[in-house]
mmCIF file of C-alpha atoms and ligand atoms in Angstrom:
data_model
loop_
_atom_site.group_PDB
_atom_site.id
_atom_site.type_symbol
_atom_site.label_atom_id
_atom_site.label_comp_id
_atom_site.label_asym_id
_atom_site.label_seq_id
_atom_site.Cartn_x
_atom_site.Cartn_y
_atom_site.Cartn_z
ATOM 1 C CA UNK V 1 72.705 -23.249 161.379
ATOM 2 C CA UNK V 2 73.504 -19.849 162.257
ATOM 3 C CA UNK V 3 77.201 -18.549 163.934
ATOM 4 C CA UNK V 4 78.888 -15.491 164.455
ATOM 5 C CA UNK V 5 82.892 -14.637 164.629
ATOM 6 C CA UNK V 6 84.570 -11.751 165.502
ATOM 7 C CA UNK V 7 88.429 -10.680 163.813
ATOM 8 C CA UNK V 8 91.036 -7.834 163.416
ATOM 9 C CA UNK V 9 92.336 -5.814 160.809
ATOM 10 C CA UNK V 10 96.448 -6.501 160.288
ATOM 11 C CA UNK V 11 98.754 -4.721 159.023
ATOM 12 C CA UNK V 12 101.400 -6.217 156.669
ATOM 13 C CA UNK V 13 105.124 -5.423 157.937
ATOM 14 C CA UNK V 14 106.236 -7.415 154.907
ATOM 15 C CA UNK V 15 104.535 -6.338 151.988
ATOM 16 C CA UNK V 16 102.024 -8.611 150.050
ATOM 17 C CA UNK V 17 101.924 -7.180 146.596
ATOM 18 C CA UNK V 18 101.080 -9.657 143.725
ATOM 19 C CA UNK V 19 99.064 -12.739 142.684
ATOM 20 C CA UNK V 20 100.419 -16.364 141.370
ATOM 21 C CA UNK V 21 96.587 -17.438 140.684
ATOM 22 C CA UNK V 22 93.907 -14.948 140.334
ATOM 23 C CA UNK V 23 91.441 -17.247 140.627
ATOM 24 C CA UNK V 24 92.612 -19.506 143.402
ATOM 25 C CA UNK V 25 93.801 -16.077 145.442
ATOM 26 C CA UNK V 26 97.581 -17.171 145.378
ATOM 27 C CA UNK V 27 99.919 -14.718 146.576
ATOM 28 C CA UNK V 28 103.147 -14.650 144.102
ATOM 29 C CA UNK V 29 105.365 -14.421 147.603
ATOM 30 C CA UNK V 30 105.210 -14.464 151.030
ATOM 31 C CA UNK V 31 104.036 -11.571 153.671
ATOM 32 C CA UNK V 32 104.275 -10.970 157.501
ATOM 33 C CA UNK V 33 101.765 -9.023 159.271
ATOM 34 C CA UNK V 34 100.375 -8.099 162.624
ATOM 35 C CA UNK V 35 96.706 -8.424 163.894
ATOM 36 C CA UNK V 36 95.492 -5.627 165.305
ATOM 37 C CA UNK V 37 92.860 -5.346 168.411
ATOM 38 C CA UNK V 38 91.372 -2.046 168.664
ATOM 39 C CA UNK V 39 88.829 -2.578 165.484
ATOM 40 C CA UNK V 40 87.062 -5.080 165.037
ATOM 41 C CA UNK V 41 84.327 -6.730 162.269
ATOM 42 C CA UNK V 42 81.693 -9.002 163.730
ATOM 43 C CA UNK V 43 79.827 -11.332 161.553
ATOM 44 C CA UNK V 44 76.619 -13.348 161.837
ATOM 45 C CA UNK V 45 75.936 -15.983 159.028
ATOM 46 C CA UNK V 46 72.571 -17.787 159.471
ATOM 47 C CA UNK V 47 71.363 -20.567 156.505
ATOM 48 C CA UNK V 48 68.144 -20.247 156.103
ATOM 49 C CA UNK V 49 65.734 -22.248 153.754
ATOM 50 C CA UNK V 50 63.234 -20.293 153.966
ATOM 51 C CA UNK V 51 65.246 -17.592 151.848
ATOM 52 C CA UNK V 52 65.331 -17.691 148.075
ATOM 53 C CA UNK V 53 68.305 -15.860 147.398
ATOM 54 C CA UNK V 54 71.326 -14.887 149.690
ATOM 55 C CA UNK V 55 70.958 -11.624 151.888
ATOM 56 C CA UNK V 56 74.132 -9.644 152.763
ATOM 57 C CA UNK V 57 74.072 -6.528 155.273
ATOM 58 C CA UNK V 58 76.872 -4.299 155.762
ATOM 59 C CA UNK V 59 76.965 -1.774 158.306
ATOM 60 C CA UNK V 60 72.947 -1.849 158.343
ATOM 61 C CA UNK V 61 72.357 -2.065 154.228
ATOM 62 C CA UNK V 62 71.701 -4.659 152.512
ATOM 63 C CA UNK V 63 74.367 -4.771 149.654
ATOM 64 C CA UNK V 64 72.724 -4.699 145.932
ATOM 65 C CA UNK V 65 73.901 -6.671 143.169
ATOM 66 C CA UNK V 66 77.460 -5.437 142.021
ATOM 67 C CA UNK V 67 80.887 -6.487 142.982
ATOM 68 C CA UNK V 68 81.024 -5.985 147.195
ATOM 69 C CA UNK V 69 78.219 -8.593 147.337
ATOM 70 C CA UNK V 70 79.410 -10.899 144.419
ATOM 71 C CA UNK V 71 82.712 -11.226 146.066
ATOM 72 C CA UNK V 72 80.797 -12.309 149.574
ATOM 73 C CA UNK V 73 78.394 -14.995 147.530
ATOM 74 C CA UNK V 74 80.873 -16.445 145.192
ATOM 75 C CA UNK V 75 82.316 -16.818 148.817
ATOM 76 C CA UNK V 76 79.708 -18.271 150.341
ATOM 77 C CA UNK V 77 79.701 -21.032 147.133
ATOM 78 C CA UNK V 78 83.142 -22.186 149.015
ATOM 79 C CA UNK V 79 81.553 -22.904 151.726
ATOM 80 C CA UNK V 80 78.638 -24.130 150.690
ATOM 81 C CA UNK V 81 80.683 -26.589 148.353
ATOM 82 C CA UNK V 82 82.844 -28.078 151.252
ATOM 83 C CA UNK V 83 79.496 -28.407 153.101
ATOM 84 C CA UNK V 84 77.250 -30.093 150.252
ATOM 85 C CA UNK V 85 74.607 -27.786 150.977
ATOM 86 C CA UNK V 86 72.897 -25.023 148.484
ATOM 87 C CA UNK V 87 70.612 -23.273 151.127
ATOM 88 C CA UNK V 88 70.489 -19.533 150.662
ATOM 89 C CA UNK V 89 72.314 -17.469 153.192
ATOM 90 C CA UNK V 90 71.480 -14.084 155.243
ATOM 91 C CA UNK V 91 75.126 -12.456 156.153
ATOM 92 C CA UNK V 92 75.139 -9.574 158.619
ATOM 93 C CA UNK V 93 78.594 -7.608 158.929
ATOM 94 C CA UNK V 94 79.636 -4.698 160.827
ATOM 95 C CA UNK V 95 82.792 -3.359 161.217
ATOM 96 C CA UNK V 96 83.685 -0.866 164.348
ATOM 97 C CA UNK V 97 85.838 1.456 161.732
ATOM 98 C CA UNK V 98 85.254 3.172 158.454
ATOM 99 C CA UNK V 99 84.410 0.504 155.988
ATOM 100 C CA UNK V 100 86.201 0.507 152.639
ATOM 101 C CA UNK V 101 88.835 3.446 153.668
ATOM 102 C CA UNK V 102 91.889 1.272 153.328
ATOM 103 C CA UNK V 103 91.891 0.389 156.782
ATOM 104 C CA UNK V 104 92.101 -3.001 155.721
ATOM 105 C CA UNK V 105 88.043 -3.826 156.208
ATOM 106 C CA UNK V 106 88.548 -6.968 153.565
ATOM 107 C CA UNK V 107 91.249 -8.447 155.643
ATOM 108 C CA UNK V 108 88.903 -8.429 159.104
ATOM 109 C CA UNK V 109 85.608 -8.923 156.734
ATOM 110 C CA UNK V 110 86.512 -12.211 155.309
ATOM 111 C CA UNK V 111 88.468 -13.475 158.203
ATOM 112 C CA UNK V 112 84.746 -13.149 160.530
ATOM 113 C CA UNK V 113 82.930 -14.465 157.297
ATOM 114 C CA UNK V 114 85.096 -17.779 156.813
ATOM 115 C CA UNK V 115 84.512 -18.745 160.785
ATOM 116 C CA UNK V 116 81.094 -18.112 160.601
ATOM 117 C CA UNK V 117 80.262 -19.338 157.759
ATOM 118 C CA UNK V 118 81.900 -22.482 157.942
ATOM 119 C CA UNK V 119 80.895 -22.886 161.735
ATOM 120 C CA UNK V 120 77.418 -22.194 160.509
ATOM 121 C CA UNK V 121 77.920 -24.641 157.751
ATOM 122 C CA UNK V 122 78.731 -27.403 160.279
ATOM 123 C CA UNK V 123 82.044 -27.459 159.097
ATOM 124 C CA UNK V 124 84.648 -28.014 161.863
ATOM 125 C CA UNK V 125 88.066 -26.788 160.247
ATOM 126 C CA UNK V 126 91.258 -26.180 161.700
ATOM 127 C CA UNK V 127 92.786 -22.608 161.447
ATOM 128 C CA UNK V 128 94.785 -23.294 158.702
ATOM 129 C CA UNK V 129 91.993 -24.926 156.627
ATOM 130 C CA UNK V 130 90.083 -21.458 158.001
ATOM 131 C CA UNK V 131 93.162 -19.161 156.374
ATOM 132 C CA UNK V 132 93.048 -20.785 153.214
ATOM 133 C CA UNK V 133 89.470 -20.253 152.878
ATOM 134 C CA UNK V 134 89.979 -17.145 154.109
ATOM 135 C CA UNK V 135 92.383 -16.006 151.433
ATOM 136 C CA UNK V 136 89.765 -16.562 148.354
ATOM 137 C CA UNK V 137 88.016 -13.823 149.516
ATOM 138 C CA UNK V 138 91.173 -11.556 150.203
ATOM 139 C CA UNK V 139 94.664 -12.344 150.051
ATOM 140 C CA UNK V 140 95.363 -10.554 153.510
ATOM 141 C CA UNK V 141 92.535 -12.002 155.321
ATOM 142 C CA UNK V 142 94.621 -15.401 155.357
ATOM 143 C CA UNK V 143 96.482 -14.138 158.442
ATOM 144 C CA UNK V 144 93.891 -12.383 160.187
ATOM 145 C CA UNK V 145 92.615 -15.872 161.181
ATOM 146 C CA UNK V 146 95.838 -15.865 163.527
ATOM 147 C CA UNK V 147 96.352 -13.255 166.818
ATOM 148 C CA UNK V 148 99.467 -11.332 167.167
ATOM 149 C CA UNK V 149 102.352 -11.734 164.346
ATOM 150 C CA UNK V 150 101.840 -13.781 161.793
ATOM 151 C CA UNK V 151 103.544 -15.041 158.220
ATOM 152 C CA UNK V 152 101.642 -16.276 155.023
ATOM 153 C CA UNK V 153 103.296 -18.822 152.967
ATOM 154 C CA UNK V 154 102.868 -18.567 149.412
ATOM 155 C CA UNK V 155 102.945 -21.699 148.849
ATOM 156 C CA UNK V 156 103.730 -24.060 146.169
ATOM 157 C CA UNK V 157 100.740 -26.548 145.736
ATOM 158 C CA UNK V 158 98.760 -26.168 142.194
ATOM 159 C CA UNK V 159 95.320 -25.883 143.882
ATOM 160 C CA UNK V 160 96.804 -23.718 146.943
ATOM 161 C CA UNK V 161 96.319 -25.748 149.574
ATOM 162 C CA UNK V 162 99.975 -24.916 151.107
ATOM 163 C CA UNK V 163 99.099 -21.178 150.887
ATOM 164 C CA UNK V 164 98.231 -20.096 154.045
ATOM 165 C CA UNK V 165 98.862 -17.936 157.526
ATOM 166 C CA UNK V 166 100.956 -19.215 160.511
ATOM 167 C CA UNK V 167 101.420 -17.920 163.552
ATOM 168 C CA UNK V 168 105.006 -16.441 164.891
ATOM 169 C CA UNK V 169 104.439 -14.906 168.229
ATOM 170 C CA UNK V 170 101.577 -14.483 170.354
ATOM 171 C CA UNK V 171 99.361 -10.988 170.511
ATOM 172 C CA UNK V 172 101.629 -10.847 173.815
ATOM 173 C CA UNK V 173 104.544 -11.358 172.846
ATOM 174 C CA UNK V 174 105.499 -7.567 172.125
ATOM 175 C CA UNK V 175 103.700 -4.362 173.789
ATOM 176 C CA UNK V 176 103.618 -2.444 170.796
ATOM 177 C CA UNK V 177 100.938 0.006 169.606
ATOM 178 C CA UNK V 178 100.028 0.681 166.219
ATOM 179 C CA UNK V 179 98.372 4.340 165.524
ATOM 180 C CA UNK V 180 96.557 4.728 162.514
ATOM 181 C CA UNK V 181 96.531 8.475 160.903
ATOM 182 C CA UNK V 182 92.948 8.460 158.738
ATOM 183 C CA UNK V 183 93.526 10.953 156.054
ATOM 184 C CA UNK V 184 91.404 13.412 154.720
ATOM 185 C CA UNK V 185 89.801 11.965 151.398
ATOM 186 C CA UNK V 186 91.171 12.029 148.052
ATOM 187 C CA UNK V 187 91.274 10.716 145.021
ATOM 188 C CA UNK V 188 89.643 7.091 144.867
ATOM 189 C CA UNK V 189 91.916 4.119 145.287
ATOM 190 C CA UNK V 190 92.586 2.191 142.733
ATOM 191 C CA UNK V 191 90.913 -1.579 144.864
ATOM 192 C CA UNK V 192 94.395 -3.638 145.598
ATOM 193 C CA UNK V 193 93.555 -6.451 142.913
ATOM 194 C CA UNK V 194 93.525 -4.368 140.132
ATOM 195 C CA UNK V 195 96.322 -2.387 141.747
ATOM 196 C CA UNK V 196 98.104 -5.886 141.940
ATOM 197 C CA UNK V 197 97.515 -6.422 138.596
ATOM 198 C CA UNK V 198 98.639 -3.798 136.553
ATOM 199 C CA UNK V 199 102.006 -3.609 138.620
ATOM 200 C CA UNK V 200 102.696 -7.269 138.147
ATOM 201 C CA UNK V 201 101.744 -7.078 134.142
ATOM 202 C CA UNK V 202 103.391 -3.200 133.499
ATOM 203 C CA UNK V 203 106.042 -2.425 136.505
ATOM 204 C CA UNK V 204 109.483 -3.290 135.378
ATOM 205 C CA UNK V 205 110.560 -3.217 138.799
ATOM 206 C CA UNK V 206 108.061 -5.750 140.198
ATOM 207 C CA UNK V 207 110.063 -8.964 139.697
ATOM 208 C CA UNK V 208 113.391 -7.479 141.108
ATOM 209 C CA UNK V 209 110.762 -6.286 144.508
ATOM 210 C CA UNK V 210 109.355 -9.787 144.595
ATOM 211 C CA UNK V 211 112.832 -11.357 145.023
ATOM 212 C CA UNK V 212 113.648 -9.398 147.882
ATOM 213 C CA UNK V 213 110.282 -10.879 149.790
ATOM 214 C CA UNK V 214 111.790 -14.011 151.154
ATOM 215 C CA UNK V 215 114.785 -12.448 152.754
ATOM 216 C CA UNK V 216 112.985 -9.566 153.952
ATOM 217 C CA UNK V 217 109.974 -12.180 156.038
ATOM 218 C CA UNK V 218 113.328 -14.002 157.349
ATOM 219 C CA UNK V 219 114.899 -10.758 158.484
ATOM 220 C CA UNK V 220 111.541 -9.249 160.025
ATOM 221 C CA UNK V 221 111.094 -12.569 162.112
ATOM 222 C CA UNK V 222 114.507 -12.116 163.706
ATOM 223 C CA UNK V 223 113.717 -9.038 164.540
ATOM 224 C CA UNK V 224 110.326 -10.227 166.176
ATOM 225 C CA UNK V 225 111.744 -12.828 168.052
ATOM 226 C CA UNK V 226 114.030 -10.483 169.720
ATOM 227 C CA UNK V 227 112.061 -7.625 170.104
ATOM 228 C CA UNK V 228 114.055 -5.642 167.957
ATOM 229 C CA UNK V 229 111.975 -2.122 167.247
ATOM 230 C CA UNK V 230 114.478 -0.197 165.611
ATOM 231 C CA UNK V 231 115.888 -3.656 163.002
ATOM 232 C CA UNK V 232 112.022 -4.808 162.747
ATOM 233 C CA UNK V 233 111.166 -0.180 161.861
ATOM 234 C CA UNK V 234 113.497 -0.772 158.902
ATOM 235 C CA UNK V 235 112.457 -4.161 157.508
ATOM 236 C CA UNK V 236 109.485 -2.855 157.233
ATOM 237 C CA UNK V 237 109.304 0.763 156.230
ATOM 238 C CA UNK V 238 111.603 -0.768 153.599
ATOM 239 C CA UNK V 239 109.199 -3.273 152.423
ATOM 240 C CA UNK V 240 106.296 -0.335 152.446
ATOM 241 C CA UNK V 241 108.274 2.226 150.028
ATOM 242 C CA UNK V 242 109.592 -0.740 148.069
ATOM 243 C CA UNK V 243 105.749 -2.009 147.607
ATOM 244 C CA UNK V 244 105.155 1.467 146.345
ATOM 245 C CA UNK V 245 107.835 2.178 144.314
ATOM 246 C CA UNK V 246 106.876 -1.240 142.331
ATOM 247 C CA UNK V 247 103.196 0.637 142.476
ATOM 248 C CA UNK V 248 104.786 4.202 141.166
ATOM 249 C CA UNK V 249 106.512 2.057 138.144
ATOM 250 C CA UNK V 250 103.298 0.434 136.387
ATOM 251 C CA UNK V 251 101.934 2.185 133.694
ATOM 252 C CA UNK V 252 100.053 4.244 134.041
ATOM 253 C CA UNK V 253 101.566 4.930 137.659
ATOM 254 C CA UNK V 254 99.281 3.943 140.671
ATOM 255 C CA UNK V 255 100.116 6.550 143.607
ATOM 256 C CA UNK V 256 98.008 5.393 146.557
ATOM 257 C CA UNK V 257 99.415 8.820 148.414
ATOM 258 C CA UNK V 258 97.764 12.107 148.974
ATOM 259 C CA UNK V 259 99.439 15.500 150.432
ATOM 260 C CA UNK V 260 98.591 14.367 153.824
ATOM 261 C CA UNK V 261 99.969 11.024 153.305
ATOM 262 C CA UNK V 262 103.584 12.640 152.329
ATOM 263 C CA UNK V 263 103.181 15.522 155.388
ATOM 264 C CA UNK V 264 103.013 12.435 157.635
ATOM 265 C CA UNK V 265 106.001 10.643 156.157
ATOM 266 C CA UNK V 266 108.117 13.756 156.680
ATOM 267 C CA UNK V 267 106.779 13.814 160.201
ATOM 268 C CA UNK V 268 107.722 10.524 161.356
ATOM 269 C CA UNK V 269 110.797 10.953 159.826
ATOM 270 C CA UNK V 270 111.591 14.258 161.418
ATOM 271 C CA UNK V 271 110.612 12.771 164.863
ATOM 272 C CA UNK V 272 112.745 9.574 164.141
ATOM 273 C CA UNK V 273 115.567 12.014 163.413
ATOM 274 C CA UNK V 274 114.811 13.698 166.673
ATOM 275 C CA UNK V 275 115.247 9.935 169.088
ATOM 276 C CA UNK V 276 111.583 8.950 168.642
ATOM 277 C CA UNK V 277 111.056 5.616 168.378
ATOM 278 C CA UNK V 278 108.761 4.614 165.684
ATOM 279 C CA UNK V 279 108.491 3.675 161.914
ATOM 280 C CA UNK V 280 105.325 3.639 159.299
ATOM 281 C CA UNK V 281 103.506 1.991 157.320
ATOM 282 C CA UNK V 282 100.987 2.096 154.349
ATOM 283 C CA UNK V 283 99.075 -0.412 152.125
ATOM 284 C CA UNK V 284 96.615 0.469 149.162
ATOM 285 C CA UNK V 285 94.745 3.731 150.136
ATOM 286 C CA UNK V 286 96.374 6.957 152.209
ATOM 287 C CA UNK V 287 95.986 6.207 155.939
ATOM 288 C CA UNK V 288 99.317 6.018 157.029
ATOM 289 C CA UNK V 289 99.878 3.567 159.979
ATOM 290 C CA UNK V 290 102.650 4.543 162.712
ATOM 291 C CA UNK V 291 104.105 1.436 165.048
ATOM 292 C CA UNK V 292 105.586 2.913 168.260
ATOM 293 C CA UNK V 293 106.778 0.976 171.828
ATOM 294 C CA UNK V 294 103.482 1.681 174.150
ATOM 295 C CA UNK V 295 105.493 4.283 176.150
ATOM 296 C CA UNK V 296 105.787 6.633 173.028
ATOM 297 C CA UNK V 297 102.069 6.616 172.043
ATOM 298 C CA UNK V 298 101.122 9.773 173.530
ATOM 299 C CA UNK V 299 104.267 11.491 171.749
ATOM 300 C CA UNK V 300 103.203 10.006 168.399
ATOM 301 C CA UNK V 301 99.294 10.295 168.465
ATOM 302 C CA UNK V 302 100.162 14.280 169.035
ATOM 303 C CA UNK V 303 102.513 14.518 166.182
ATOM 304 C CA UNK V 304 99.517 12.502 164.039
ATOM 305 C CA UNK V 305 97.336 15.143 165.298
ATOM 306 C CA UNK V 306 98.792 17.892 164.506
ATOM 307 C CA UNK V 307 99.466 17.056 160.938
ATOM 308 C CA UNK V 308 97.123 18.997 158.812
ATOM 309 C CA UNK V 309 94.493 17.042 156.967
ATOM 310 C CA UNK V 310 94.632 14.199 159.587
ATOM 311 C CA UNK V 311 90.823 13.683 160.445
ATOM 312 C CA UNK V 312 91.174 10.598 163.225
ATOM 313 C CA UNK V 313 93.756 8.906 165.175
ATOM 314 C CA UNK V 314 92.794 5.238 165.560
ATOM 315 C CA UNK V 315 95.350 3.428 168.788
ATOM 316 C CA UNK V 316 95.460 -0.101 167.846
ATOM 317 C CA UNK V 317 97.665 -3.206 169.773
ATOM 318 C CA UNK V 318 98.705 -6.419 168.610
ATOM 319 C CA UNK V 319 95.253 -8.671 169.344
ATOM 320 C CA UNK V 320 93.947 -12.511 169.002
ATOM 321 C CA UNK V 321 92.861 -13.981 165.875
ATOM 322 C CA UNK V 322 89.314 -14.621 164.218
ATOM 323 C CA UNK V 323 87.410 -16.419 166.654
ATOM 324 C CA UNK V 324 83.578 -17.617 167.345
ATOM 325 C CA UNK V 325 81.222 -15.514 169.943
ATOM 326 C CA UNK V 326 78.099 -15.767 171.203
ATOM 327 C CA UNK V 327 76.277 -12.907 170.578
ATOM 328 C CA UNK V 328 76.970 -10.097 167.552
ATOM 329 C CA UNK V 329 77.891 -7.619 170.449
ATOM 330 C CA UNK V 330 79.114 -9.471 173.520
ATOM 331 C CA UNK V 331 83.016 -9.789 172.266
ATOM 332 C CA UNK V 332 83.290 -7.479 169.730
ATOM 333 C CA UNK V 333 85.324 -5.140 171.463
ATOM 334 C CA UNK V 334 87.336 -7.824 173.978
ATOM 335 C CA UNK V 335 90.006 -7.899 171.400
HETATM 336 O O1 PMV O 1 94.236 -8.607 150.840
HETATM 337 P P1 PMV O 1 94.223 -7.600 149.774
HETATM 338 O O2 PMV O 1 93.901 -8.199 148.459
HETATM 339 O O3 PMV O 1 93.336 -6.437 150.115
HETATM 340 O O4 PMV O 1 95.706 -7.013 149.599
HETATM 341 C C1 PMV O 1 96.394 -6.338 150.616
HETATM 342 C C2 PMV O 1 97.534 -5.563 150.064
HETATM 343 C C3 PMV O 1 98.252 -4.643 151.035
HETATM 344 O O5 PMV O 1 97.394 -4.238 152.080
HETATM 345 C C4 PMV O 1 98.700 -3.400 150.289
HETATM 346 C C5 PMV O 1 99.497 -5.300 151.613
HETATM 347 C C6 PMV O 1 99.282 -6.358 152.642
HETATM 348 O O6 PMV O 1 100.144 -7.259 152.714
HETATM 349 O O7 PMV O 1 98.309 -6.314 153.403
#
């Protein structure tokens, strides 16, 4: 009873920014995202009897008791639910990037976790039973069980069984790269639930953002299909500042942004301006994530690097979806 999975990061291209359910994970509207090779978080999850209580390693620590390893146990109750079995777990995670730095670690974390732990479990589930397990641990985790573009549904089933990831377009479909500009640290992030939260409850301009979701997935998979950079750049740097601005308006104001965030934005801008091709993008912390065709990437990693406070330039590609290995090491870095 042991198995271990390997998945990607994504990056949302259509924002997901608000919950319909908090406890069932239910997005209040759709998203559209692409799964990123380039980092990677393998998993190993062995049930063991001998065990007393559940043991969960990150990065080489065992997590204590507080909310990082709650949210992987009360997890692990989902699975071991569905399986009929109450045999303690040991869970050990590593991801190949900074872990909690917005780089969307929960998204490639519970992705690995559901595939191993349910192919540990004995549980053989399709990928779309996989993404809605997926999404009770983390709302964007849903489509890293898919490779290469990808839409969640939200859904309109009471006990969420229609809310789920499906696939668009292979990891093949479209040479892009994605560079990801680590920022120097700032102020802590406010974690995306809670960020979630007090937007939907406080931010006047939430519901009029949320309206605009649907048309924005339909426009954004147009754009996909025909390989449109420049349609597919504006869909979604739209969708970015628009999840923001919804952010800016709670009260009091959540600003996920530091000074290098907004010297980057100007950047990209200013090279756009100047015939580059490429657009951004940013979720819940500062890292600001640049999409270029594969022939700019040079151009664009040296504008990244030269913008002061940039610490790391991560080159990502679209890449497959969560998927079982053999070993903790042998595929972690196949993408
Ligand atoms: O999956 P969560 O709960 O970490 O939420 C992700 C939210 C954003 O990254 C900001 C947007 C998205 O669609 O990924």
């Amino acid at each position: 009873m042991n198995a271990t999975a390997v998945a990607h990061p994504n990056i949302a291209l259509v924002k997901y920014w608000g919950k319909r359910d908090l406890e069932l994970n239910l997005p209040a509207a759709g998203s559209l995202s692409v799964t990123l090779k380039g980092l990677s978080t393998t998993t190993t999850v062995e049930f063991d009897s001998s065990q007393s209580t559940d043991v969960v390693i990150l990065d080489g620590s065992e997590l204590q008791p507080g909310r990082p390893r709650r949210r992987v146990v009360e997890f692990l109750d989902l699975v071991r639910d569905a399986a009929d079995i109450d045999t303690s777990v040991r869970v050990e995670t590593a991801n190949d990037f900074p872990t909690a730095s917005g780089l969307a670690s929960s998204a490639s974390g519970f992705a690995a976790l559901a595939v191993a732990a349910a192919d540990a479990a004995g549980l053989h589930w399709s990928d779309e039973q996989l993404s809605v397990l997926a999404r009770r641990g983390s709302g964007s985790a849903a489509r890293s069980i898919y490779g290469g573009f990808v839409e969640m549904q939200p859904g309109s089933a009471a006990d969420g069984s229609d809310a789920h990831a499906t696939p668009i377009a292979d990891s093949d479909h479209w040479d892009l790269r994605c560079l990801v500009a680590v920022t120097d640290a700032g102020t802590k992030d406010i974690g995306s639930t809670e960020g979630m939260l007090r937007t939907q409850q406080t931010s006047p301009l939430f519901e009029p953002w949320r309206a605009t979701v649907a048309d924005d997935i339909a426009q954004a998979r147009n754009a996909i299909e025909h390989r449109d950079f420049n349609r597919l750049g504006k869909i979604a740097e739209r969708s970015c500042f628009r999840m923001h601005a919804t952010a800016l308006g709670a009260d009091p104001a959540i600003l996920y942004w530091n000074a290098t965030t907004t010297r980057l934005i100007h950047a990209i801008r200013a090279a756009r301006s100047d015939g580059l091709a490429c657009f951004l993008s940013i979720d819940a912390g500062p890292h600001v994530k640049v999409f270029c065709p594969s022939a700019d990437a040079d151009e664009v990693r040296t504008i990244l690097e030269e913008t002061s406070g940039v610490v790391d330039v991560l080159s990502t590609r679209p890449g497959r979806g969560a998927r079982r290995c053999t070993t903790p090491t042998s595929t972690a870095s196949t993408g």
